[in-house]
Amino acid sequence: MTRASAQRLQRRQQRRQVDPESILAAQIDKMRKRESGANPDKLARQMVKRAWSEALRRAHGCLGISVGELFTLEILPDGAELATIDCSKPPFTVRVSAGLPPFIYRISRLLAARSSPFTSDAVPRKDDDSWPPFEESVERLHRAFFWYSATGHSTIHQDYQIDGNQAVVGGWLATEAEIFLMCHEIAHGLIARLPVEAPDLLANLEAGLEDMSEAWREEFVADRLALFLAIGQVNGSRDGHRLAMAYAGWEFALLLHREWERYEEVARSEQYFFETHPPAGDRIENLRGSFQRCLPTEDAAHLLSAAESISTLFRNLVDTMFSPEFQAALVERDEARARRLKELAIDCNKGPVPDYSRYVPEAIIILQQAESWTLLDLVLELTAPLRGEKPLDVTNFGVAKLVWRACEDLPDPLYLAVKKVTAMPDLVDRRARYTSMKR
């Protein structure tokens, strides 16, 4: 092993003097800004590991002891349940989807595009003239929810810019949300030990929850304990601005869960059942009440200001997303895209050979803008001959090849999402490429 240079030792010492939360946020933001040619699965797994390490660090600061040996982290592929824990035997296994960081960040980035970091004595604010149109934000939010619901992949078309300050807000919200979810799973593992090792603490955490089911009570207790774990060192110095933004991220994790429940009810046309987990809205109320009880009365309004601002913005976006007017408009937009995709394919197939150079670039743009199953259903219809679902003829074979080629050229990870839905043969084995990149 080579010795570290004097300059490297100096940089390490400087990093130790910087707030670890700032280091984590900066590192994750750096990963998110890397070129799209990098392996997205590898980057997502790195983000999960960093959030997990930070959650364990804060738990150590809160409890005064290391809890890392009580848990093992298992990172599941994108599309799995976002975060769960198996408490059947120690060490408890915390399972986190690699899709967790990308999905959370896609939503936090949308919110950040309509806000800005706030000064030490103000709530998030921004000149309305520099915000993206409200309708565009709603479309992007719906697209994020649709893709994750339809394919299980954290995919969204995000060809829009945000400034550096907004990137800080989006990254901060996402990072704190990820850490809170990790702390929540850690809390479940600790709760399994509290009846024997700390019954008084468990009794305090369960205060006011006596009249609900055991499953719901454990979820509320896990949220309360996760709050203290996420705060970290109990007697450490407190930066009000930093704590306000951190809490906004913790509450954002539950806000996203709440609106996801609502989306699933609408998308599946069936009621969301709350057998093991209470409604996310109730969990937010429980979390905010617990946070307020930890605060001096005079500080509560300021420390909740960021969370209230984010909550109001998110609810306004989602309410618009579920409005009949928006739902009707998105169907019309996707029907227009579907017509254009088909008309363009027919037009580009009129020559002796399909005109890929003209079709593929525009088709890629159209496919990335899908907001519903309307466009994907058309892709399934046009590529049916390639799957043997329709007899081949000169016309439909050329059109199918054009659409197939456009899908093959989609950027990652949208490529994998579309391939999962269409079940078309691979022109390029990207999965093999990913495997080689992991080595």
Tab-separated table of C-alpha atoms in Angstrom:
chain	number	residue	atom	x	y	z
A	1	MET	CA	0.000	0.000	0.000
A	2	THR	CA	1.386	3.434	-0.918
A	3	ARG	CA	1.511	6.273	1.584
A	4	ALA	CA	-0.845	9.189	1.064
A	5	SER	CA	0.818	12.366	-0.143
A	6	ALA	CA	0.980	15.440	2.069
A	7	GLN	CA	-1.569	17.175	-0.168
A	8	ARG	CA	-3.994	14.266	0.100
A	9	LEU	CA	-3.626	14.157	3.884
A	10	GLN	CA	-4.340	17.876	3.980
A	11	ARG	CA	-7.495	17.433	1.877
A	12	ARG	CA	-8.665	14.643	4.181
A	13	GLN	CA	-8.209	16.894	7.197
A	14	GLN	CA	-10.163	19.668	5.480
A	15	ARG	CA	-13.002	17.258	4.686
A	16	ARG	CA	-13.219	16.211	8.332
A	17	GLN	CA	-13.844	19.828	9.261
A	18	VAL	CA	-16.797	20.135	6.856
A	19	ASP	CA	-20.319	19.060	7.795
A	20	PRO	CA	-20.702	15.403	6.662
A	21	GLU	CA	-24.197	16.209	5.347
A	22	SER	CA	-22.717	18.778	2.963
A	23	ILE	CA	-20.113	16.277	1.801
A	24	LEU	CA	-22.798	13.648	1.167
A	25	ALA	CA	-25.048	16.043	-0.745
A	26	ALA	CA	-22.125	17.275	-2.852
A	27	GLN	CA	-20.973	13.744	-3.690
A	28	ILE	CA	-24.451	12.570	-4.647
A	29	ASP	CA	-25.071	15.693	-6.730
A	30	LYS	CA	-21.767	15.055	-8.515
A	31	MET	CA	-22.862	11.508	-9.353
A	32	ARG	CA	-26.205	12.747	-10.658
A	33	LYS	CA	-24.481	15.194	-12.982
A	34	ARG	CA	-22.223	12.622	-14.606
A	35	GLU	CA	-22.584	11.878	-18.293
A	36	SER	CA	-25.523	9.723	-19.273
A	37	GLY	CA	-23.118	7.162	-20.740
A	38	ALA	CA	-22.276	5.986	-17.227
A	39	ASN	CA	-23.997	2.918	-15.840
A	40	PRO	CA	-27.199	4.281	-14.205
A	41	ASP	CA	-27.668	1.166	-12.074
A	42	LYS	CA	-24.163	1.462	-10.657
A	43	LEU	CA	-24.664	5.145	-9.830
A	44	ALA	CA	-28.012	4.422	-8.164
A	45	ARG	CA	-26.438	1.690	-6.034
A	46	GLN	CA	-23.684	4.060	-4.969
A	47	MET	CA	-26.309	6.588	-3.890
A	48	VAL	CA	-28.121	3.938	-1.838
A	49	LYS	CA	-24.872	2.958	-0.109
A	50	ARG	CA	-23.999	6.565	0.701
A	51	ALA	CA	-27.448	7.287	2.130
A	52	TRP	CA	-27.245	4.087	4.177
A	53	SER	CA	-23.839	5.035	5.575
A	54	GLU	CA	-25.132	8.483	6.519
A	55	ALA	CA	-28.213	6.988	8.210
A	56	LEU	CA	-25.984	4.701	10.296
A	57	ARG	CA	-23.725	7.633	11.187
A	58	ARG	CA	-26.658	9.688	12.419
A	59	ALA	CA	-28.109	6.742	14.342
A	60	HIS	CA	-24.752	6.397	16.076
A	61	GLY	CA	-24.819	10.083	16.957
A	62	CYS	CA	-28.347	9.807	18.337
A	63	LEU	CA	-27.919	6.607	20.349
A	64	GLY	CA	-24.268	6.922	21.290
A	65	ILE	CA	-23.572	3.396	20.036
A	66	SER	CA	-22.993	1.874	16.623
A	67	VAL	CA	-25.918	-0.124	15.246
A	68	GLY	CA	-24.310	-1.144	11.969
A	69	GLU	CA	-23.621	-4.707	13.134
A	70	LEU	CA	-27.357	-5.230	13.718
A	71	PHE	CA	-28.209	-4.787	10.030
A	72	THR	CA	-27.186	-5.872	6.560
A	73	LEU	CA	-28.018	-3.857	3.440
A	74	GLU	CA	-29.316	-5.604	0.328
A	75	ILE	CA	-29.775	-3.483	-2.794
A	76	LEU	CA	-32.485	-4.801	-5.095
A	77	PRO	CA	-32.939	-4.034	-8.817
A	78	ASP	CA	-34.895	-1.002	-9.945
A	79	GLY	CA	-38.589	-1.826	-9.909
A	80	ALA	CA	-38.628	-3.623	-6.558
A	81	GLU	CA	-40.427	-2.281	-3.489
A	82	LEU	CA	-38.568	0.883	-2.505
A	83	ALA	CA	-37.549	-0.070	1.057
A	84	THR	CA	-38.380	-2.953	3.418
A	85	ILE	CA	-36.814	-4.805	6.351
A	86	ASP	CA	-36.766	-8.458	7.357
A	87	CYS	CA	-36.733	-8.679	11.161
A	88	SER	CA	-37.123	-12.470	11.314
A	89	LYS	CA	-33.576	-12.998	12.563
A	90	PRO	CA	-30.497	-10.863	13.272
A	91	PRO	CA	-28.701	-9.308	11.596
A	92	PHE	CA	-31.849	-7.724	10.177
A	93	THR	CA	-31.832	-7.333	6.393
A	94	VAL	CA	-32.771	-3.921	5.028
A	95	ARG	CA	-33.714	-4.212	1.353
A	96	VAL	CA	-33.642	-1.053	-0.737
A	97	SER	CA	-34.449	-0.712	-4.433
A	98	ALA	CA	-31.790	0.823	-6.640
A	99	GLY	CA	-34.685	2.823	-8.079
A	100	LEU	CA	-35.230	4.688	-4.802
A	101	PRO	CA	-32.723	7.557	-5.299
A	102	PRO	CA	-33.538	8.227	-8.988
A	103	PHE	CA	-37.300	8.243	-8.406
A	104	ILE	CA	-37.120	10.510	-5.350
A	105	TYR	CA	-34.716	12.885	-7.093
A	106	ARG	CA	-36.898	13.156	-10.179
A	107	ILE	CA	-39.761	14.430	-8.035
A	108	SER	CA	-37.617	16.667	-5.818
A	109	ARG	CA	-36.048	18.201	-8.936
A	110	LEU	CA	-39.500	19.115	-10.223
A	111	LEU	CA	-40.305	20.832	-6.930
A	112	ALA	CA	-36.925	22.552	-6.852
A	113	ALA	CA	-37.546	23.990	-10.320
A	114	ARG	CA	-40.375	26.009	-8.775
A	115	SER	CA	-38.508	27.093	-5.642
A	116	SER	CA	-35.106	28.221	-4.437
A	117	PRO	CA	-32.989	27.894	-1.316
A	118	PHE	CA	-34.113	30.300	1.349
A	119	THR	CA	-32.077	32.636	3.469
A	120	SER	CA	-31.691	32.160	7.203
A	121	ASP	CA	-34.898	34.058	7.959
A	122	ALA	CA	-37.185	33.370	4.996
A	123	VAL	CA	-39.101	30.559	3.323
A	124	PRO	CA	-38.247	29.231	-0.151
A	125	ARG	CA	-38.973	31.912	-2.718
A	126	LYS	CA	-38.231	32.756	-6.323
A	127	ASP	CA	-39.178	35.288	-8.940
A	128	ASP	CA	-42.252	33.814	-10.630
A	129	ASP	CA	-41.033	35.032	-14.028
A	130	SER	CA	-38.152	32.540	-13.977
A	131	TRP	CA	-40.266	29.521	-13.013
A	132	PRO	CA	-41.239	27.009	-15.700
A	133	PRO	CA	-44.920	27.191	-16.669
A	134	PHE	CA	-47.061	25.500	-14.045
A	135	GLU	CA	-48.650	23.185	-16.617
A	136	GLU	CA	-45.211	21.935	-17.692
A	137	SER	CA	-44.363	21.067	-14.100
A	138	VAL	CA	-47.616	19.119	-13.767
A	139	GLU	CA	-46.920	17.225	-17.006
A	140	ARG	CA	-43.440	16.264	-15.807
A	141	LEU	CA	-44.781	15.123	-12.453
A	142	HIS	CA	-47.442	12.973	-14.093
A	143	ARG	CA	-44.879	11.513	-16.479
A	144	ALA	CA	-42.659	10.507	-13.548
A	145	PHE	CA	-45.541	8.800	-11.758
A	146	PHE	CA	-46.812	7.141	-14.937
A	147	TRP	CA	-43.486	5.596	-15.919
A	148	TYR	CA	-42.828	4.221	-12.459
A	149	SER	CA	-46.354	2.822	-12.143
A	150	ALA	CA	-46.411	1.343	-15.648
A	151	THR	CA	-42.929	-0.148	-15.865
A	152	GLY	CA	-41.362	-0.126	-12.399
A	153	HIS	CA	-38.439	1.896	-13.730
A	154	SER	CA	-37.427	5.335	-12.472
A	155	THR	CA	-37.721	6.941	-15.872
A	156	ILE	CA	-38.778	10.414	-16.927
A	157	HIS	CA	-38.101	12.782	-19.802
A	158	GLN	CA	-36.270	15.693	-18.139
A	159	ASP	CA	-34.836	17.914	-20.842
A	160	TYR	CA	-35.109	21.068	-18.757
A	161	GLN	CA	-32.539	23.110	-16.912
A	162	ILE	CA	-32.481	24.240	-13.297
A	163	ASP	CA	-30.007	26.674	-11.818
A	164	GLY	CA	-27.353	25.818	-9.264
A	165	ASN	CA	-29.400	26.984	-6.293
A	166	GLN	CA	-32.384	24.901	-7.376
A	167	ALA	CA	-30.091	21.893	-7.804
A	168	VAL	CA	-29.061	22.310	-4.171
A	169	VAL	CA	-32.715	22.322	-3.071
A	170	GLY	CA	-33.577	19.263	-5.166
A	171	GLY	CA	-30.503	17.342	-4.076
A	172	TRP	CA	-31.000	18.243	-0.434
A	173	LEU	CA	-34.656	17.202	-0.382
A	174	ALA	CA	-33.884	13.915	-2.117
A	175	THR	CA	-30.890	13.094	0.074
A	176	GLU	CA	-32.750	13.765	3.320
A	177	ALA	CA	-35.778	11.799	2.091
A	178	GLU	CA	-33.566	8.805	1.310
A	179	ILE	CA	-31.853	9.041	4.701
A	180	PHE	CA	-35.196	9.238	6.513
A	181	LEU	CA	-36.471	6.120	4.743
A	182	MET	CA	-33.271	4.299	5.758
A	183	CYS	CA	-33.702	5.507	9.347
A	184	HIS	CA	-37.310	4.287	9.263
A	185	GLU	CA	-36.186	0.758	8.386
A	186	ILE	CA	-33.418	0.909	11.017
A	187	ALA	CA	-36.076	1.985	13.508
A	188	HIS	CA	-38.113	-1.149	12.754
A	189	GLY	CA	-35.083	-3.264	13.634
A	190	LEU	CA	-34.492	-1.359	16.863
A	191	ILE	CA	-38.174	-1.631	17.828
A	192	ALA	CA	-37.819	-5.419	17.723
A	193	ARG	CA	-35.255	-5.122	20.552
A	194	LEU	CA	-36.825	-2.326	22.609
A	195	PRO	CA	-39.315	-4.437	24.640
A	196	VAL	CA	-36.373	-6.170	26.330
A	197	GLU	CA	-33.572	-3.609	26.148
A	198	ALA	CA	-35.431	-0.283	26.560
A	199	PRO	CA	-39.085	-0.770	27.581
A	200	ASP	CA	-39.392	2.787	28.948
A	201	LEU	CA	-38.270	4.276	25.628
A	202	LEU	CA	-40.762	2.096	23.765
A	203	ALA	CA	-43.549	3.227	26.100
A	204	ASN	CA	-42.706	6.884	25.408
A	205	LEU	CA	-42.672	6.292	21.658
A	206	GLU	CA	-46.054	4.554	21.820
A	207	ALA	CA	-47.729	7.341	23.800
A	208	GLY	CA	-51.115	8.208	22.297
A	209	LEU	CA	-51.105	5.210	19.945
A	210	GLU	CA	-52.799	2.686	22.216
A	211	ASP	CA	-56.132	2.478	20.350
A	212	MET	CA	-54.842	1.422	16.924
A	213	SER	CA	-53.816	-1.884	15.375
A	214	GLU	CA	-50.408	-3.326	16.186
A	215	ALA	CA	-49.224	-2.906	12.583
A	216	TRP	CA	-50.219	0.766	12.437
A	217	ARG	CA	-48.769	1.457	15.881
A	218	GLU	CA	-45.397	0.040	14.850
A	219	GLU	CA	-45.322	2.228	11.729
A	220	PHE	CA	-46.056	5.376	13.730
A	221	VAL	CA	-43.431	4.420	16.326
A	222	ALA	CA	-40.898	3.717	13.561
A	223	ASP	CA	-41.549	7.180	12.093
A	224	ARG	CA	-41.083	8.813	15.501
A	225	LEU	CA	-37.867	6.937	16.191
A	226	ALA	CA	-36.632	7.572	12.635
A	227	LEU	CA	-37.105	11.290	13.266
A	228	PHE	CA	-34.707	11.197	16.218
A	229	LEU	CA	-32.245	9.005	14.335
A	230	ALA	CA	-32.282	11.368	11.342
A	231	ILE	CA	-31.685	14.384	13.588
A	232	GLY	CA	-28.513	12.681	14.769
A	233	GLN	CA	-26.470	13.883	17.700
A	234	VAL	CA	-28.942	14.933	20.382
A	235	ASN	CA	-26.717	17.517	22.046
A	236	GLY	CA	-24.975	18.669	18.881
A	237	SER	CA	-25.030	22.203	17.525
A	238	ARG	CA	-28.207	23.153	15.654
A	239	ASP	CA	-28.319	25.264	12.513
A	240	GLY	CA	-31.958	26.316	12.185
A	241	HIS	CA	-31.785	26.736	8.411
A	242	ARG	CA	-30.146	23.334	7.953
A	243	LEU	CA	-32.579	21.616	10.318
A	244	ALA	CA	-35.574	23.204	8.567
A	245	MET	CA	-34.416	21.959	5.170
A	246	ALA	CA	-33.564	18.533	6.593
A	247	TYR	CA	-37.028	18.173	8.118
A	248	ALA	CA	-38.575	19.250	4.804
A	249	GLY	CA	-36.755	16.299	3.230
A	250	TRP	CA	-37.966	13.864	5.892
A	251	GLU	CA	-41.545	14.990	5.459
A	252	PHE	CA	-41.100	14.945	1.676
A	253	ALA	CA	-40.484	11.175	1.885
A	254	LEU	CA	-43.975	10.747	3.359
A	255	LEU	CA	-45.504	13.378	1.058
A	256	LEU	CA	-44.301	11.397	-1.934
A	257	HIS	CA	-45.741	8.236	-0.409
A	258	ARG	CA	-49.080	9.969	0.183
A	259	GLU	CA	-49.415	11.197	-3.387
A	260	TRP	CA	-48.224	7.856	-4.738
A	261	GLU	CA	-51.061	6.144	-2.847
A	262	ARG	CA	-53.450	8.610	-4.417
A	263	TYR	CA	-52.026	8.063	-7.910
A	264	GLU	CA	-52.281	4.283	-7.615
A	265	GLU	CA	-55.943	4.549	-6.620
A	266	VAL	CA	-56.697	6.614	-9.732
A	267	ALA	CA	-54.472	4.655	-12.117
A	268	ARG	CA	-55.811	1.273	-11.015
A	269	SER	CA	-59.399	2.453	-10.372
A	270	GLU	CA	-59.416	0.663	-7.042
A	271	GLN	CA	-59.139	1.711	-3.427
A	272	TYR	CA	-55.720	1.607	-1.774
A	273	PHE	CA	-55.886	-0.693	1.260
A	274	PHE	CA	-54.119	0.280	4.489
A	275	GLU	CA	-53.751	-3.024	6.319
A	276	THR	CA	-50.074	-2.903	7.290
A	277	HIS	CA	-49.332	0.814	6.863
A	278	PRO	CA	-51.500	3.758	7.932
A	279	PRO	CA	-52.334	6.398	5.303
A	280	ALA	CA	-49.310	8.558	4.559
A	281	GLY	CA	-51.313	11.672	5.447
A	282	ASP	CA	-51.741	10.351	8.996
A	283	ARG	CA	-48.034	9.546	9.138
A	284	ILE	CA	-47.168	13.112	8.140
A	285	GLU	CA	-49.392	14.463	10.915
A	286	ASN	CA	-47.724	12.103	13.397
A	287	LEU	CA	-44.234	13.091	12.233
A	288	ARG	CA	-44.930	16.817	12.334
A	289	GLY	CA	-46.462	16.549	15.806
A	290	SER	CA	-43.411	14.655	17.055
A	291	PHE	CA	-41.078	17.251	15.530
A	292	GLN	CA	-42.993	20.133	17.094
A	293	ARG	CA	-42.825	18.532	20.539
A	294	CYS	CA	-39.028	18.548	20.227
A	295	LEU	CA	-38.890	22.278	19.481
A	296	PRO	CA	-39.165	25.442	21.516
A	297	THR	CA	-42.487	27.075	20.632
A	298	GLU	CA	-40.815	30.187	19.234
A	299	ASP	CA	-38.749	28.101	16.755
A	300	ALA	CA	-41.528	25.866	15.448
A	301	ALA	CA	-42.921	28.215	12.785
A	302	HIS	CA	-39.523	28.867	11.221
A	303	LEU	CA	-38.369	25.246	11.300
A	304	LEU	CA	-41.585	24.064	9.652
A	305	SER	CA	-41.660	26.813	7.021
A	306	ALA	CA	-39.740	24.906	4.352
A	307	ALA	CA	-41.798	21.736	4.850
A	308	GLU	CA	-45.056	23.691	4.645
A	309	SER	CA	-43.917	25.442	1.472
A	310	ILE	CA	-42.905	22.169	-0.200
A	311	SER	CA	-46.110	20.461	0.948
A	312	THR	CA	-48.304	23.240	-0.465
A	313	LEU	CA	-46.451	23.233	-3.786
A	314	PHE	CA	-46.588	19.454	-4.105
A	315	ARG	CA	-50.290	19.300	-3.269
A	316	ASN	CA	-51.100	22.031	-5.828
A	317	LEU	CA	-49.225	20.133	-8.535
A	318	VAL	CA	-50.873	16.829	-7.672
A	319	ASP	CA	-54.373	18.309	-7.357
A	320	THR	CA	-53.995	19.723	-10.857
A	321	MET	CA	-52.621	16.394	-12.098
A	322	PHE	CA	-55.773	14.604	-10.920
A	323	SER	CA	-58.197	17.214	-12.250
A	324	PRO	CA	-60.580	16.034	-15.013
A	325	GLU	CA	-59.330	18.827	-17.281
A	326	PHE	CA	-55.698	17.709	-17.033
A	327	GLN	CA	-56.555	14.027	-17.443
A	328	ALA	CA	-58.559	14.746	-20.597
A	329	ALA	CA	-55.801	16.964	-21.990
A	330	LEU	CA	-53.052	14.385	-21.444
A	331	VAL	CA	-55.056	11.770	-23.363
A	332	GLU	CA	-55.407	14.224	-26.253
A	333	ARG	CA	-51.667	14.986	-26.171
A	334	ASP	CA	-50.717	11.318	-26.259
A	335	GLU	CA	-53.217	10.570	-29.019
A	336	ALA	CA	-51.642	13.351	-31.090
A	337	ARG	CA	-48.170	11.916	-30.403
A	338	ALA	CA	-49.357	8.448	-31.386
A	339	ARG	CA	-50.784	9.734	-34.676
A	340	ARG	CA	-47.550	11.565	-35.430
A	341	LEU	CA	-45.432	8.501	-34.596
A	342	LYS	CA	-47.489	6.308	-36.933
A	343	GLU	CA	-47.808	8.867	-39.754
A	344	LEU	CA	-44.080	9.542	-39.641
A	345	ALA	CA	-43.300	5.814	-39.786
A	346	ILE	CA	-45.579	5.310	-42.798
A	347	ASP	CA	-44.054	8.320	-44.557
A	348	CYS	CA	-40.479	7.189	-43.859
A	349	ASN	CA	-41.293	3.717	-45.185
A	350	LYS	CA	-42.351	4.863	-48.666
A	351	GLY	CA	-38.929	4.519	-50.277
A	352	PRO	CA	-37.100	1.336	-51.281
A	353	VAL	CA	-35.649	1.158	-47.733
A	354	PRO	CA	-36.922	2.697	-44.477
A	355	ASP	CA	-35.563	6.208	-43.854
A	356	TYR	CA	-34.076	5.671	-40.383
A	357	SER	CA	-32.096	8.920	-40.377
A	358	ARG	CA	-35.281	10.999	-40.622
A	359	TYR	CA	-37.537	8.841	-38.459
A	360	VAL	CA	-35.426	7.866	-35.453
A	361	PRO	CA	-34.489	11.323	-34.052
A	362	GLU	CA	-38.074	12.625	-34.061
A	363	ALA	CA	-39.522	9.312	-32.883
A	364	ILE	CA	-37.174	9.279	-29.885
A	365	ILE	CA	-38.419	12.716	-28.834
A	366	ILE	CA	-42.040	11.581	-29.174
A	367	LEU	CA	-41.501	8.361	-27.204
A	368	GLN	CA	-39.774	10.171	-24.351
A	369	GLN	CA	-42.824	12.402	-23.920
A	370	ALA	CA	-45.323	9.575	-23.285
A	371	GLU	CA	-47.787	10.403	-20.497
A	372	SER	CA	-50.078	7.370	-20.641
A	373	TRP	CA	-50.512	3.906	-22.101
A	374	THR	CA	-51.905	5.433	-25.309
A	375	LEU	CA	-48.479	5.848	-26.883
A	376	LEU	CA	-47.055	2.583	-25.558
A	377	ASP	CA	-50.101	0.676	-26.812
A	378	LEU	CA	-49.417	2.051	-30.290
A	379	VAL	CA	-45.787	0.906	-30.067
A	380	LEU	CA	-47.059	-2.557	-29.135
A	381	GLU	CA	-49.441	-2.500	-32.099
A	382	LEU	CA	-46.849	-1.338	-34.638
A	383	THR	CA	-44.200	-3.826	-33.495
A	384	ALA	CA	-46.577	-6.810	-33.265
A	385	PRO	CA	-45.160	-8.373	-36.497
A	386	LEU	CA	-41.729	-8.627	-34.855
A	387	ARG	CA	-43.216	-10.728	-32.056
A	388	GLY	CA	-45.153	-12.972	-34.440
A	389	GLU	CA	-48.488	-11.563	-33.275
A	390	LYS	CA	-49.417	-10.359	-36.780
A	391	PRO	CA	-48.512	-11.727	-40.216
A	392	LEU	CA	-45.710	-9.828	-41.915
A	393	ASP	CA	-46.226	-7.851	-45.099
A	394	VAL	CA	-44.089	-5.316	-46.922
A	395	THR	CA	-45.716	-2.293	-45.268
A	396	ASN	CA	-46.029	-3.361	-41.649
A	397	PHE	CA	-42.556	-4.915	-41.591
A	398	GLY	CA	-40.921	-1.639	-42.627
A	399	VAL	CA	-42.964	0.372	-40.123
A	400	ALA	CA	-42.198	-2.137	-37.359
A	401	LYS	CA	-38.472	-1.919	-38.063
A	402	LEU	CA	-38.579	1.883	-37.886
A	403	VAL	CA	-40.324	1.875	-34.504
A	404	TRP	CA	-38.066	-0.906	-33.244
A	405	ARG	CA	-34.950	1.021	-34.215
A	406	ALA	CA	-36.229	4.177	-32.511
A	407	CYS	CA	-36.850	2.215	-29.301
A	408	GLU	CA	-33.369	0.696	-29.492
A	409	ASP	CA	-31.836	4.172	-29.622
A	410	LEU	CA	-33.680	5.519	-26.570
A	411	PRO	CA	-31.445	6.775	-23.767
A	412	ASP	CA	-31.002	4.757	-20.601
A	413	PRO	CA	-32.928	3.872	-18.495
A	414	LEU	CA	-35.967	4.645	-20.684
A	415	TYR	CA	-34.681	2.002	-23.098
A	416	LEU	CA	-35.084	-0.752	-20.502
A	417	ALA	CA	-38.546	0.473	-19.528
A	418	VAL	CA	-39.838	0.441	-23.116
A	419	LYS	CA	-38.203	-2.914	-23.818
A	420	LYS	CA	-39.903	-4.361	-20.751
A	421	VAL	CA	-43.305	-3.203	-21.995
A	422	THR	CA	-42.895	-4.083	-25.685
A	423	ALA	CA	-40.944	-7.353	-25.284
A	424	MET	CA	-39.170	-6.721	-28.591
A	425	PRO	CA	-35.918	-8.506	-29.473
A	426	ASP	CA	-32.723	-6.622	-28.639
A	427	LEU	CA	-30.760	-4.966	-31.410
A	428	VAL	CA	-27.979	-4.159	-28.920
A	429	ASP	CA	-27.409	-6.181	-25.734
A	430	ARG	CA	-27.238	-3.308	-23.270
A	431	ARG	CA	-27.677	-5.593	-20.290
A	432	ALA	CA	-24.432	-7.353	-21.193
A	433	ARG	CA	-22.801	-3.944	-21.430
A	434	TYR	CA	-24.031	-3.093	-17.929
A	435	THR	CA	-22.616	-6.371	-16.607
A	436	SER	CA	-19.204	-5.605	-18.061
A	437	MET	CA	-19.299	-2.089	-16.583
A	438	LYS	CA	-19.867	-3.512	-13.077
A	439	ARG	CA	-16.682	-5.561	-13.221
